[in-house]
CSV table of N, CA and C in Angstrom, one decimal:
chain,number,residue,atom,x,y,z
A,1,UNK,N,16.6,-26.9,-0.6
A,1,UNK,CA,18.0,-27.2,-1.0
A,1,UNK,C,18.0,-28.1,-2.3
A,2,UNK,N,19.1,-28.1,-3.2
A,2,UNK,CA,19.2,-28.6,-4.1
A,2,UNK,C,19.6,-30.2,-4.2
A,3,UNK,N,19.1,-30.9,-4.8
A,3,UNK,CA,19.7,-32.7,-4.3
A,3,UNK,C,20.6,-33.2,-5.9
A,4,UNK,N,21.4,-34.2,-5.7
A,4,UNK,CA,21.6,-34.4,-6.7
A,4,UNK,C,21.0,-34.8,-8.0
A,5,UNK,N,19.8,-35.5,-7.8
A,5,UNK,CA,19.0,-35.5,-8.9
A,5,UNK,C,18.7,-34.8,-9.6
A,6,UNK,N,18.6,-33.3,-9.2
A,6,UNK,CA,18.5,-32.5,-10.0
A,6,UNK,C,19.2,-31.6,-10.9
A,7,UNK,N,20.9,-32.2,-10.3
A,7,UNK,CA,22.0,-32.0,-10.8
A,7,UNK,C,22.4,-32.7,-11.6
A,8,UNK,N,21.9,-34.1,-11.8
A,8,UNK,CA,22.3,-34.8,-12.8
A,8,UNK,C,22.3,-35.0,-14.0
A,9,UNK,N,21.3,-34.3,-14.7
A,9,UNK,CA,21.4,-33.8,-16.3
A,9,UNK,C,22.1,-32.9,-16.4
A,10,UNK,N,22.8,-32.0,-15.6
A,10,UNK,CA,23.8,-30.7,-16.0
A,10,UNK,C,25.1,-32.0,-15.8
A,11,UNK,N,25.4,-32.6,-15.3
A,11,UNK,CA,26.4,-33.1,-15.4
A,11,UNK,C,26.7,-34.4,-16.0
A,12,UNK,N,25.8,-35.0,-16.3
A,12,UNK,CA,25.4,-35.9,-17.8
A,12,UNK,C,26.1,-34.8,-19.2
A,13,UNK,N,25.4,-33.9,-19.4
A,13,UNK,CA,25.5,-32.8,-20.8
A,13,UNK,C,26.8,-32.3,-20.7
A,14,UNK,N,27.7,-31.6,-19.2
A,14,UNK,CA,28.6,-31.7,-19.1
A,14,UNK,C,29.5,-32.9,-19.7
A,15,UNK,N,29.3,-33.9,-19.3
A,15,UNK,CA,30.6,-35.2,-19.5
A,15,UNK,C,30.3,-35.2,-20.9
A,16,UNK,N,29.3,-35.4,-21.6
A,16,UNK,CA,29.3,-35.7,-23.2
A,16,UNK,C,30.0,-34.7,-24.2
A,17,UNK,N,29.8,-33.1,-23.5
A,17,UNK,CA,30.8,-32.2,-24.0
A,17,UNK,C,31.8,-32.4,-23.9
A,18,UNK,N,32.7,-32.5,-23.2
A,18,UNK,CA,33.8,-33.0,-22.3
A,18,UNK,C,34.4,-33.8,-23.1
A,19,UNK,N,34.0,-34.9,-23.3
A,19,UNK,CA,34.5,-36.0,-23.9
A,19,UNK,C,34.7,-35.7,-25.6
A,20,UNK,N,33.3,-35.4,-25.9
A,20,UNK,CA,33.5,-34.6,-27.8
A,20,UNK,C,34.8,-33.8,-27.7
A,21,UNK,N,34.7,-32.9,-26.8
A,21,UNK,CA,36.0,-32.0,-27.2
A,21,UNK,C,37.2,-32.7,-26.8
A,22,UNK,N,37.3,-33.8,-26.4
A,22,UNK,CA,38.3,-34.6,-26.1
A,22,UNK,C,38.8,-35.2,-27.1
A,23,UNK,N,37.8,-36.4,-27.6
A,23,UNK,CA,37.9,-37.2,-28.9
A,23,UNK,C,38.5,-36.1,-30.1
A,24,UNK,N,37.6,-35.0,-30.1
A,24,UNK,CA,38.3,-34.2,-31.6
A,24,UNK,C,39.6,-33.4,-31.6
A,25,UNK,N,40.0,-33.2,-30.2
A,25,UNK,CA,40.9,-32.4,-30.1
A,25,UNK,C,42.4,-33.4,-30.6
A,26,UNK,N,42.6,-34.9,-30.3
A,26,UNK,CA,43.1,-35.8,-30.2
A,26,UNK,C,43.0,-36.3,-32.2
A,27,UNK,N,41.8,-35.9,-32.8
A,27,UNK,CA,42.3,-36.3,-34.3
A,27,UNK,C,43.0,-35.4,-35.1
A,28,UNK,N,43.4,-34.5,-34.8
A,28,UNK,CA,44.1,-33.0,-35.4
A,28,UNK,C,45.1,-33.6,-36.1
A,29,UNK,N,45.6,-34.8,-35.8
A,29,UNK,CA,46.9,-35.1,-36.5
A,29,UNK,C,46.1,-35.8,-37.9
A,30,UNK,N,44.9,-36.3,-38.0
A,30,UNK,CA,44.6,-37.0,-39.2
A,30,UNK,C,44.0,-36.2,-40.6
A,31,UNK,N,44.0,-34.7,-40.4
A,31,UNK,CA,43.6,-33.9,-41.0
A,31,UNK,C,44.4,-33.9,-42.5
A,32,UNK,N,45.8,-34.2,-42.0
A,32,UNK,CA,46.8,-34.4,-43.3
A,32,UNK,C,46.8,-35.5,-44.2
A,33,UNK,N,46.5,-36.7,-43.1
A,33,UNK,CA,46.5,-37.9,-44.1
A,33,UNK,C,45.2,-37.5,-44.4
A,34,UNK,N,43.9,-37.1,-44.0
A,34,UNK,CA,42.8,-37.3,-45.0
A,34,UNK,C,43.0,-36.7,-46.4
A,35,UNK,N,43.8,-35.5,-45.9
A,35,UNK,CA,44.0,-34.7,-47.3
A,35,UNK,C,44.7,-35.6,-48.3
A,36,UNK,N,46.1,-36.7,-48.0
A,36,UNK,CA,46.5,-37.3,-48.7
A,36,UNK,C,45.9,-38.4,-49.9
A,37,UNK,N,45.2,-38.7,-48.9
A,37,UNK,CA,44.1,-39.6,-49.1
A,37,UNK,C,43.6,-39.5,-50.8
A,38,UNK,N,42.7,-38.1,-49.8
A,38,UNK,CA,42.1,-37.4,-51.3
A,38,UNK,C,42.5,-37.5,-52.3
A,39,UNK,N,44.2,-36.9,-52.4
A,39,UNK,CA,44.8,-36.6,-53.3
A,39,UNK,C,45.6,-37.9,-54.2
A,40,UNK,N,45.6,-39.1,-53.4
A,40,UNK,CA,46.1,-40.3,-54.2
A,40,UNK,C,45.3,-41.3,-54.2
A,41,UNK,N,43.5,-41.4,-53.7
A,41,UNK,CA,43.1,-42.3,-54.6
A,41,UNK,C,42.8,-42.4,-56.0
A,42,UNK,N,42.1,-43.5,-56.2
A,42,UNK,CA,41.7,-43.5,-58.1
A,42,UNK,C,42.9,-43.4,-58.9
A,43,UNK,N,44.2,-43.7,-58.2
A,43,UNK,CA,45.4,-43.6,-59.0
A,43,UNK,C,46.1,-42.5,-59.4
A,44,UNK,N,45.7,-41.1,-58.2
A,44,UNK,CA,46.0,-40.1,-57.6
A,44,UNK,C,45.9,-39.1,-59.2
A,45,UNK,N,45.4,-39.5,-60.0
A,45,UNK,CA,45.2,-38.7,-61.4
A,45,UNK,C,43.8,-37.5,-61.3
A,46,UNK,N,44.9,-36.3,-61.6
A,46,UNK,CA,43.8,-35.6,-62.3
A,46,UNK,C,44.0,-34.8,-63.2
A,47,UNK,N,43.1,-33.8,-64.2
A,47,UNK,CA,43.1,-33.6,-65.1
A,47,UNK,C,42.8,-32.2,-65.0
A,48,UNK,N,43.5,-31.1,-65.7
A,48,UNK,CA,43.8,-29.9,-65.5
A,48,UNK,C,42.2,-29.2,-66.6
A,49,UNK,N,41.2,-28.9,-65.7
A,49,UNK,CA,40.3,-28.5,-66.4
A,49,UNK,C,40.2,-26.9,-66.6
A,50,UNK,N,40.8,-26.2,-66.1
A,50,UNK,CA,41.0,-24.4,-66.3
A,50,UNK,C,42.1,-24.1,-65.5
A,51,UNK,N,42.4,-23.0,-66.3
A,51,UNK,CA,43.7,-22.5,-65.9
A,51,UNK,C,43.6,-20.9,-65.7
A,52,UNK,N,43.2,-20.0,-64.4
A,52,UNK,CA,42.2,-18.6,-64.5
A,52,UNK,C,43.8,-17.9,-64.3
A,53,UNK,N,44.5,-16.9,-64.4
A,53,UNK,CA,45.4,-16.0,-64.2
A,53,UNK,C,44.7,-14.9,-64.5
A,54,UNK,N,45.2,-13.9,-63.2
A,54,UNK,CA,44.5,-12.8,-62.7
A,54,UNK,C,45.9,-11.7,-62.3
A,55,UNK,N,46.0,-10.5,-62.8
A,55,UNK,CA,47.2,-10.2,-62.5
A,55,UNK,C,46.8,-8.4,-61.6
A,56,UNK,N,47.6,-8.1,-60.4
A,56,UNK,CA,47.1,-7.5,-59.9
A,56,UNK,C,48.1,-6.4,-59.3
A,57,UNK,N,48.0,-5.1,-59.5
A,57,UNK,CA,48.6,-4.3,-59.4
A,57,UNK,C,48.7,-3.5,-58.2
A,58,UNK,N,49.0,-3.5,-57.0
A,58,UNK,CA,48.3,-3.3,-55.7
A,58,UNK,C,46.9,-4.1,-55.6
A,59,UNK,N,46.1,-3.5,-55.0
A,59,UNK,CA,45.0,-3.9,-55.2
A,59,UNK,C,43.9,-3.7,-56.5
A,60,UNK,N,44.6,-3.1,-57.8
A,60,UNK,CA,43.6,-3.1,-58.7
A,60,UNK,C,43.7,-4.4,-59.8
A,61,UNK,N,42.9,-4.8,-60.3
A,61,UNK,CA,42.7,-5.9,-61.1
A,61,UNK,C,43.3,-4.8,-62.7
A,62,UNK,N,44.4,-6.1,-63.4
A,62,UNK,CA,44.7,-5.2,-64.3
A,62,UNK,C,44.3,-5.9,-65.6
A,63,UNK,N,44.7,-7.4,-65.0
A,63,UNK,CA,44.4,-8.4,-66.2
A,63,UNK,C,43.7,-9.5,-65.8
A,64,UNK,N,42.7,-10.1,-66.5
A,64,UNK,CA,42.4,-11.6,-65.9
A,64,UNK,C,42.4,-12.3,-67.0
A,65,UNK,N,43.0,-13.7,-67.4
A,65,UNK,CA,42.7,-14.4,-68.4
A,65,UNK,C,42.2,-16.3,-68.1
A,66,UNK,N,41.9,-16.8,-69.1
A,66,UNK,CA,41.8,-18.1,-68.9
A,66,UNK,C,42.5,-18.9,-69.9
A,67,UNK,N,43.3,-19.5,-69.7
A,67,UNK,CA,44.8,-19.7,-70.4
A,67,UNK,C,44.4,-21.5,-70.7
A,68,UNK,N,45.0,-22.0,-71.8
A,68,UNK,CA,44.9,-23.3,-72.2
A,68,UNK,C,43.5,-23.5,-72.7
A,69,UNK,N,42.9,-22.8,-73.6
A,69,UNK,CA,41.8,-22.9,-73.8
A,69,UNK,C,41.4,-23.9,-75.2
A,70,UNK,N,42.4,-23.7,-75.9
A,70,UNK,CA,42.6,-24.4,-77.0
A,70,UNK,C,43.6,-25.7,-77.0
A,71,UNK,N,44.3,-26.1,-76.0
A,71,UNK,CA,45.4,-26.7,-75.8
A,71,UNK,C,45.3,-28.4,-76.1
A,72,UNK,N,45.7,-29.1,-77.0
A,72,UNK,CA,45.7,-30.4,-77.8
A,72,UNK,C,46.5,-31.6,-76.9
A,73,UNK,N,46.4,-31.1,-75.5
A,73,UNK,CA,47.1,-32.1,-75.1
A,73,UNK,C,46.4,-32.7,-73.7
A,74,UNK,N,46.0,-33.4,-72.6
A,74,UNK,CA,44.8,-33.8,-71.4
A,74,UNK,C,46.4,-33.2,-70.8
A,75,UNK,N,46.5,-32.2,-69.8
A,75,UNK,CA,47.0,-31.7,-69.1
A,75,UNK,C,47.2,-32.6,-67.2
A,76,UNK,N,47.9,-33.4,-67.1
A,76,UNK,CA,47.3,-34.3,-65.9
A,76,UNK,C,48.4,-34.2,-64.8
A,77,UNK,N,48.1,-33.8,-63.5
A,77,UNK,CA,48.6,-34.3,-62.2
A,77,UNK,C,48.5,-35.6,-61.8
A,78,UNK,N,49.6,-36.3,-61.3
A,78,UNK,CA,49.7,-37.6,-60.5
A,78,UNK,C,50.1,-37.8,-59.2
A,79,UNK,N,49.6,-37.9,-58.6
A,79,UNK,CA,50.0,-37.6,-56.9
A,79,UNK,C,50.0,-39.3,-56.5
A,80,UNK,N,51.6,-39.7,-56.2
A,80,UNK,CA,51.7,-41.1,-55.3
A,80,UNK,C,51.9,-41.3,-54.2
A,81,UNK,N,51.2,-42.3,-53.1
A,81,UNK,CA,51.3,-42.4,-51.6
A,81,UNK,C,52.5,-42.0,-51.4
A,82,UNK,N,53.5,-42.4,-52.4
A,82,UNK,CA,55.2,-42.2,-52.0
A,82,UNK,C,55.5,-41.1,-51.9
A,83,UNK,N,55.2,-39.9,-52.1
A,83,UNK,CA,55.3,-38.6,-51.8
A,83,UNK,C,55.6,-38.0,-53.3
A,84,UNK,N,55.7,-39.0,-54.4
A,84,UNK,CA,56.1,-38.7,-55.9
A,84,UNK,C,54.8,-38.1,-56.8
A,85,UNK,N,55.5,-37.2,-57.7
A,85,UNK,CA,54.1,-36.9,-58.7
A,85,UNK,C,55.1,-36.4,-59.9
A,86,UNK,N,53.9,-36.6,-60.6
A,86,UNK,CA,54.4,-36.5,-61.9
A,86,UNK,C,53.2,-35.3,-63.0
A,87,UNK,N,53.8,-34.9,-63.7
A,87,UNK,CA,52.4,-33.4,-64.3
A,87,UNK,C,53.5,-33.3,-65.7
A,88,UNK,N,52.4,-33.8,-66.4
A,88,UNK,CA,52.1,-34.2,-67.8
A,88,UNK,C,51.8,-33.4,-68.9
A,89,UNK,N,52.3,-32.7,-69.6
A,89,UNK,CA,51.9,-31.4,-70.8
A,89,UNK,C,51.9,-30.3,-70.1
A,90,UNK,N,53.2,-29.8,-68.8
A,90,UNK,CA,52.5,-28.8,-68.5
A,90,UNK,C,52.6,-27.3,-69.2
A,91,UNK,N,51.7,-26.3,-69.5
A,91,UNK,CA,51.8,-25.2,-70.1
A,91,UNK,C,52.1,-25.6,-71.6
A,92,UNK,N,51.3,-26.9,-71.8
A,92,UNK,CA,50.7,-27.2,-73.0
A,92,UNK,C,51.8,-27.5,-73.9
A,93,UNK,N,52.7,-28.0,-73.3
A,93,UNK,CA,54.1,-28.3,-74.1
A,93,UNK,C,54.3,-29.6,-73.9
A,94,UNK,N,54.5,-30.6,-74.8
A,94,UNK,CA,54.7,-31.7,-75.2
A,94,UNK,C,55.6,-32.4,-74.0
A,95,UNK,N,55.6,-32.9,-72.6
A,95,UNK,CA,57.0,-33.1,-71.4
A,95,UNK,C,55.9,-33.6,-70.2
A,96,UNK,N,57.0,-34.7,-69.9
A,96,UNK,CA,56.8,-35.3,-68.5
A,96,UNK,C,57.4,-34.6,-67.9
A,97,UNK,N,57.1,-34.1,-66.1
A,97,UNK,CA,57.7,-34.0,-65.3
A,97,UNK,C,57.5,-34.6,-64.3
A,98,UNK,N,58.7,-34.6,-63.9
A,98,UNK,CA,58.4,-35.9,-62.4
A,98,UNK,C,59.1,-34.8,-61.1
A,99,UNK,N,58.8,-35.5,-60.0
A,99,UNK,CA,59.1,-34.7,-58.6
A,99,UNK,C,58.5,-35.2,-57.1
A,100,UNK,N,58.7,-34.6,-56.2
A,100,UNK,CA,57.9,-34.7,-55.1
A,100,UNK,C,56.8,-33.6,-54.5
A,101,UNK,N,56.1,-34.6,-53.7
A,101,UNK,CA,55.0,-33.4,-53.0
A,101,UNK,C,54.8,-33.4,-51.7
A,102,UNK,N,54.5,-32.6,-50.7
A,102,UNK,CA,54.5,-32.7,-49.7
A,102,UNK,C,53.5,-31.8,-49.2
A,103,UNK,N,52.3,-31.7,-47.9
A,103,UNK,CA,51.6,-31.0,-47.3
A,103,UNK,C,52.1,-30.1,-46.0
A,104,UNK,N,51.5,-29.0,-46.0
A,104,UNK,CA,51.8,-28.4,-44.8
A,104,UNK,C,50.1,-27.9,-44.5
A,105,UNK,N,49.9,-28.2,-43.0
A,105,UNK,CA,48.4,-27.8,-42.8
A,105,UNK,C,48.4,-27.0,-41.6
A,106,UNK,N,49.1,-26.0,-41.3
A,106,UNK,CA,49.1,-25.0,-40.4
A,106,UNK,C,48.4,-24.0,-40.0
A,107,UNK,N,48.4,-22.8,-41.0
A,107,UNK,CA,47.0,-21.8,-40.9
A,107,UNK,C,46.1,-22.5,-41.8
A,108,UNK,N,46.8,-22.8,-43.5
A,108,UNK,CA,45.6,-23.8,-44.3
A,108,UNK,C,46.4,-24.9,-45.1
A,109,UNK,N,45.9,-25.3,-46.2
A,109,UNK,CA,47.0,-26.7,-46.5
A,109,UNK,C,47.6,-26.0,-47.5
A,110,UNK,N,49.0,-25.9,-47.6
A,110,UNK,CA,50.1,-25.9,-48.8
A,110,UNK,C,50.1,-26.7,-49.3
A,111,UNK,N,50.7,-26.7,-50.6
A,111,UNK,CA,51.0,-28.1,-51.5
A,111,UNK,C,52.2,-27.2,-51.7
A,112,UNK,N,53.2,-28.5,-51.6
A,112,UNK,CA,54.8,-28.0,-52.1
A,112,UNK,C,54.8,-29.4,-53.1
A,113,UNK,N,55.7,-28.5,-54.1
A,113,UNK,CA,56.2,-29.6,-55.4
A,113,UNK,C,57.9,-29.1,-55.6
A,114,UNK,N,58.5,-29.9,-55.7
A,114,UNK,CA,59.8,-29.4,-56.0
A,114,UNK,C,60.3,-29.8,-58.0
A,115,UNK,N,59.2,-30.1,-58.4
A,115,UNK,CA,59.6,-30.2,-59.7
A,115,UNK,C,59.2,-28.8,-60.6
A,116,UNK,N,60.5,-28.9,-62.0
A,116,UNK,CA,60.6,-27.7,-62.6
A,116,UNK,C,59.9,-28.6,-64.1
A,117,UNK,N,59.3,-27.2,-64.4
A,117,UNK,CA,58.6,-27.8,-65.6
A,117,UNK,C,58.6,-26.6,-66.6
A,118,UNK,N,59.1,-27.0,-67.9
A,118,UNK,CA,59.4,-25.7,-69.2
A,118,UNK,C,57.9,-25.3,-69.4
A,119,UNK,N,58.0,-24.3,-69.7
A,119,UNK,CA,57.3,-23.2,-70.0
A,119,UNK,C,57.2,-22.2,-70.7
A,120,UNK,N,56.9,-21.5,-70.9
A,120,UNK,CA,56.4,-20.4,-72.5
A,120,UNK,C,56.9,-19.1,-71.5
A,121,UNK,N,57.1,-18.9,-70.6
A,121,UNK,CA,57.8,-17.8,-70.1
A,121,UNK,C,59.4,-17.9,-70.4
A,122,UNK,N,60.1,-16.3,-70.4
A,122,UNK,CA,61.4,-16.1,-70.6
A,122,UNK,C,62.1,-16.8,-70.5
A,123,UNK,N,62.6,-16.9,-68.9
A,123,UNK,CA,63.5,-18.1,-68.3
A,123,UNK,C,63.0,-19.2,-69.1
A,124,UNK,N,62.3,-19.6,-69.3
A,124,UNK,CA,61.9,-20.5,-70.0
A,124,UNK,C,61.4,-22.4,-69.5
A,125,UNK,N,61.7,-22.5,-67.9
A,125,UNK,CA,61.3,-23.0,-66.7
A,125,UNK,C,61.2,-22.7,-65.7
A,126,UNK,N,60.5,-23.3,-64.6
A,126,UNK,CA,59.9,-22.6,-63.8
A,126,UNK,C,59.4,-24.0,-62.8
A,127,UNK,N,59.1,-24.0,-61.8
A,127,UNK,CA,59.0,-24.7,-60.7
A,127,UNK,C,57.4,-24.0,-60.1
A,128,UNK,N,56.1,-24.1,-60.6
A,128,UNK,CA,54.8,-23.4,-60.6
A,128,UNK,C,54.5,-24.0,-59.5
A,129,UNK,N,54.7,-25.2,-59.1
A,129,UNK,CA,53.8,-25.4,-57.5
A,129,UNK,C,54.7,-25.4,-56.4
A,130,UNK,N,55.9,-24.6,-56.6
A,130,UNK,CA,56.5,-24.5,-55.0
A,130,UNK,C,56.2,-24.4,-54.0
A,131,UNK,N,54.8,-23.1,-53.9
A,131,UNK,CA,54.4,-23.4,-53.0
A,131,UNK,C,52.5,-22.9,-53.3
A,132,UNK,N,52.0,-23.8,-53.1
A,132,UNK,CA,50.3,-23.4,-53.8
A,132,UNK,C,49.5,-23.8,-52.5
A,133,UNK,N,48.6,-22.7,-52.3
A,133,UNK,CA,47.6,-23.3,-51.5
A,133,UNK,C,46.5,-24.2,-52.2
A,134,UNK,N,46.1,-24.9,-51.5
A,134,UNK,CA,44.8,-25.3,-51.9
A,134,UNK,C,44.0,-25.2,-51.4
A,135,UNK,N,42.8,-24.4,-52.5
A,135,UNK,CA,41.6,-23.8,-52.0
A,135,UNK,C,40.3,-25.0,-52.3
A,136,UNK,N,40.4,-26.2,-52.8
A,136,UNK,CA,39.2,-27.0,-52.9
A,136,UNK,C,40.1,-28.4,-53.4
A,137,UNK,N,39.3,-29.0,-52.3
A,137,UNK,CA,40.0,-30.6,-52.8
A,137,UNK,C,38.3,-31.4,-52.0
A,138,UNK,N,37.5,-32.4,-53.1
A,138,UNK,CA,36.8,-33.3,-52.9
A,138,UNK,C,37.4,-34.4,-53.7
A,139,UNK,N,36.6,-35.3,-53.4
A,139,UNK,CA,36.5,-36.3,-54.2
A,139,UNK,C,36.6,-36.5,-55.7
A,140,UNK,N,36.1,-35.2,-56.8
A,140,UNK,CA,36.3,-34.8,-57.6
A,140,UNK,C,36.9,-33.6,-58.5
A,141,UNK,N,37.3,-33.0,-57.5
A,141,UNK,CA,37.9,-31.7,-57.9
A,141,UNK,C,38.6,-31.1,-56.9
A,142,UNK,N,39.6,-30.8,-57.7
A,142,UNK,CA,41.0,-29.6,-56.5
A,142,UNK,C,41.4,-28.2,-57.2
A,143,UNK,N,41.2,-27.6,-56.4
A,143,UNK,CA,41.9,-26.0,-56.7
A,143,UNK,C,43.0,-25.7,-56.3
A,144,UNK,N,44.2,-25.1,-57.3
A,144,UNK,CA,45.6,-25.2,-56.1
A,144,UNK,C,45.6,-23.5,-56.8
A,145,UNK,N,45.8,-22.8,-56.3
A,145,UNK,CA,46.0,-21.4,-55.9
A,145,UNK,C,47.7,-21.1,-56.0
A,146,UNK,N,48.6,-20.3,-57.1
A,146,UNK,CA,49.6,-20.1,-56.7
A,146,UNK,C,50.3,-18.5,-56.5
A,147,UNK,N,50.2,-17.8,-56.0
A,147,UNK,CA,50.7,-16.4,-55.5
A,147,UNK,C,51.7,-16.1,-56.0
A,148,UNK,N,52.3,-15.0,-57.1
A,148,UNK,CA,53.5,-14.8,-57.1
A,148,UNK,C,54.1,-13.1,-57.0
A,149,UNK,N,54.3,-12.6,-56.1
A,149,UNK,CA,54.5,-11.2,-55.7
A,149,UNK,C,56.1,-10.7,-56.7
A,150,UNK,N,56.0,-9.6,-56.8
A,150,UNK,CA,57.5,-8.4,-57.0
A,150,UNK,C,56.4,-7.2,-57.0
A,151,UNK,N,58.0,-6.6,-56.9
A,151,UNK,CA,57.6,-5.0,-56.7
A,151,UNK,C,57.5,-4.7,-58.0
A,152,UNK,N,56.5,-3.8,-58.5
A,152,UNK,CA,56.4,-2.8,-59.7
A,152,UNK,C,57.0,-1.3,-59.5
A,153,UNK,N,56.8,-0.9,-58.8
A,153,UNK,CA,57.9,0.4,-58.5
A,153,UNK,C,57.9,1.0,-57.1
A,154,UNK,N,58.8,1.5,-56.7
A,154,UNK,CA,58.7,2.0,-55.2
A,154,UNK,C,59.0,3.4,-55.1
A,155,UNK,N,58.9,4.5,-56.0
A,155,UNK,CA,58.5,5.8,-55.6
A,155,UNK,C,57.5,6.4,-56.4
A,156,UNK,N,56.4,7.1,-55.8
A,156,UNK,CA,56.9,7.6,-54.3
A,156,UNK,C,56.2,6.5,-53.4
A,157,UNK,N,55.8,5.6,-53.6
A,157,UNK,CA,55.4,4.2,-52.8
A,157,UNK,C,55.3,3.0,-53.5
A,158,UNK,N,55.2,2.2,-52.8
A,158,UNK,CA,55.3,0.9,-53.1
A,158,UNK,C,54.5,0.4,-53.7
A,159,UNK,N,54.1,-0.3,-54.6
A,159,UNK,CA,53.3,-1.2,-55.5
A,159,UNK,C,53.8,-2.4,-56.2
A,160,UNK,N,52.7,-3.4,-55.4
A,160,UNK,CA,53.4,-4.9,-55.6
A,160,UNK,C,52.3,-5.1,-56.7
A,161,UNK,N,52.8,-5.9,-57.3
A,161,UNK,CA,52.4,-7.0,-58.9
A,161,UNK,C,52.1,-8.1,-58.3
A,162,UNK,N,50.9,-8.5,-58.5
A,162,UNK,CA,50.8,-10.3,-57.8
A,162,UNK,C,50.4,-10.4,-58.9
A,163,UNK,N,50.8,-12.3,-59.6
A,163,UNK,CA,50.0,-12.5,-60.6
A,163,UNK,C,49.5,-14.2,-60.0
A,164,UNK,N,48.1,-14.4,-60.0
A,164,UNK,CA,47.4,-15.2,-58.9
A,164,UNK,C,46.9,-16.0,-59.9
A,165,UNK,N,47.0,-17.6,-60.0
A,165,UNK,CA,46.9,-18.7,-61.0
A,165,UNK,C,46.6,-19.7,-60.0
A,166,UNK,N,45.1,-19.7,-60.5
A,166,UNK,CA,44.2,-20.6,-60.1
A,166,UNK,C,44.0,-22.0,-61.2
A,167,UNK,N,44.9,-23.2,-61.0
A,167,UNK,CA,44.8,-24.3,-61.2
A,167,UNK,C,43.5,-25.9,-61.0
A,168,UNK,N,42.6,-25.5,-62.1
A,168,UNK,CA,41.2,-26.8,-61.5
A,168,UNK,C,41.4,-27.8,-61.8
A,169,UNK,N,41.3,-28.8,-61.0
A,169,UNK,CA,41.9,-30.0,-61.4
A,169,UNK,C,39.8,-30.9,-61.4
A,170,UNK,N,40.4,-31.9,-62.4
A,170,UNK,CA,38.8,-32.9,-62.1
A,170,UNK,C,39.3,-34.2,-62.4
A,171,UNK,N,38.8,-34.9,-61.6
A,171,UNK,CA,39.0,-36.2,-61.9
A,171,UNK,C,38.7,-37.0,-63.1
């Protein structure tokens, strides 16, 4: 027959699992502030080091460029604990913009910005981080990803236009 002694290292290895998945399941809410974190120490500044735009026609790649290559101005993001930011020269045009930001970390992290910032396109402003994923955020470097879909024509099927603007930030 079996005695407890011999049971006691299965249920030792038991409780230490148990408890791990206990403790981590219980920090899920700090995942946001760490991201905050990130994003507003060192005086929440960063510096706009490439700008990739990739334009895509269903799934075929039609255009890729790298934009601001020549541009005479430090292109900068400011992210404050207060939920405020500010983006400085953006699309290489001489202008402060100020606004808020806010995270959403559900399937992955959003970055929402509600400020409009002039631009070299028609309209002639534009609100670029409404809603951006972010694909890399360390200590020194963030990637904000921004998606922007329409239809290109719909007979005899559908074909969407995404034009996909990958923003690298460096500290």
């Amino acid at each position: 027959m079996y005695s407890i002694k011999s049971k006691l290292p299965v249920v030792i290895v038991l409780a230490f699992m148990l408890s791990g998945w206990f403790i981590s399941s219980c920090n899920k809410g700090d995942e946001e502030q760490t991201i905050s974190t990130f994003l507003t120490d060192r005086d929440g500044l960063w510096r706009l080091a490439s700008l990739r735009v990739e334009t895509l026609h269903g799934d075929t790649s039609k255009r890729r460029d790298t934009l601001n290559t020549n541009c005479v101005f430090n292109q900068s993001f400011t992210f404050k604990p207060d939920g405020t930011c500010t983006y400085e020269d953006f699309s290489c045009l001489d202008q402060t913009t100020n606004g808020t930001w806010e995270l959403a970390t559900t399937d992955s992290v959003i970055f929402r910005s509600n400020m409009v910032c002039k631009d070299t396109t028609v309209t002639g402003t534009g609100r670029p981080f409404a809603k951006a994923q972010v694909l890399n955020l360390g200590q020194n470097s963030l990637v904000l990803q921004v998606v922007r879909t329409d239809t290109l024509r719909k007979t005899p099927l559908v074909v969407l236009r995404r034009r996909i603007s990958n923003y690298g930030f460096i500290r």
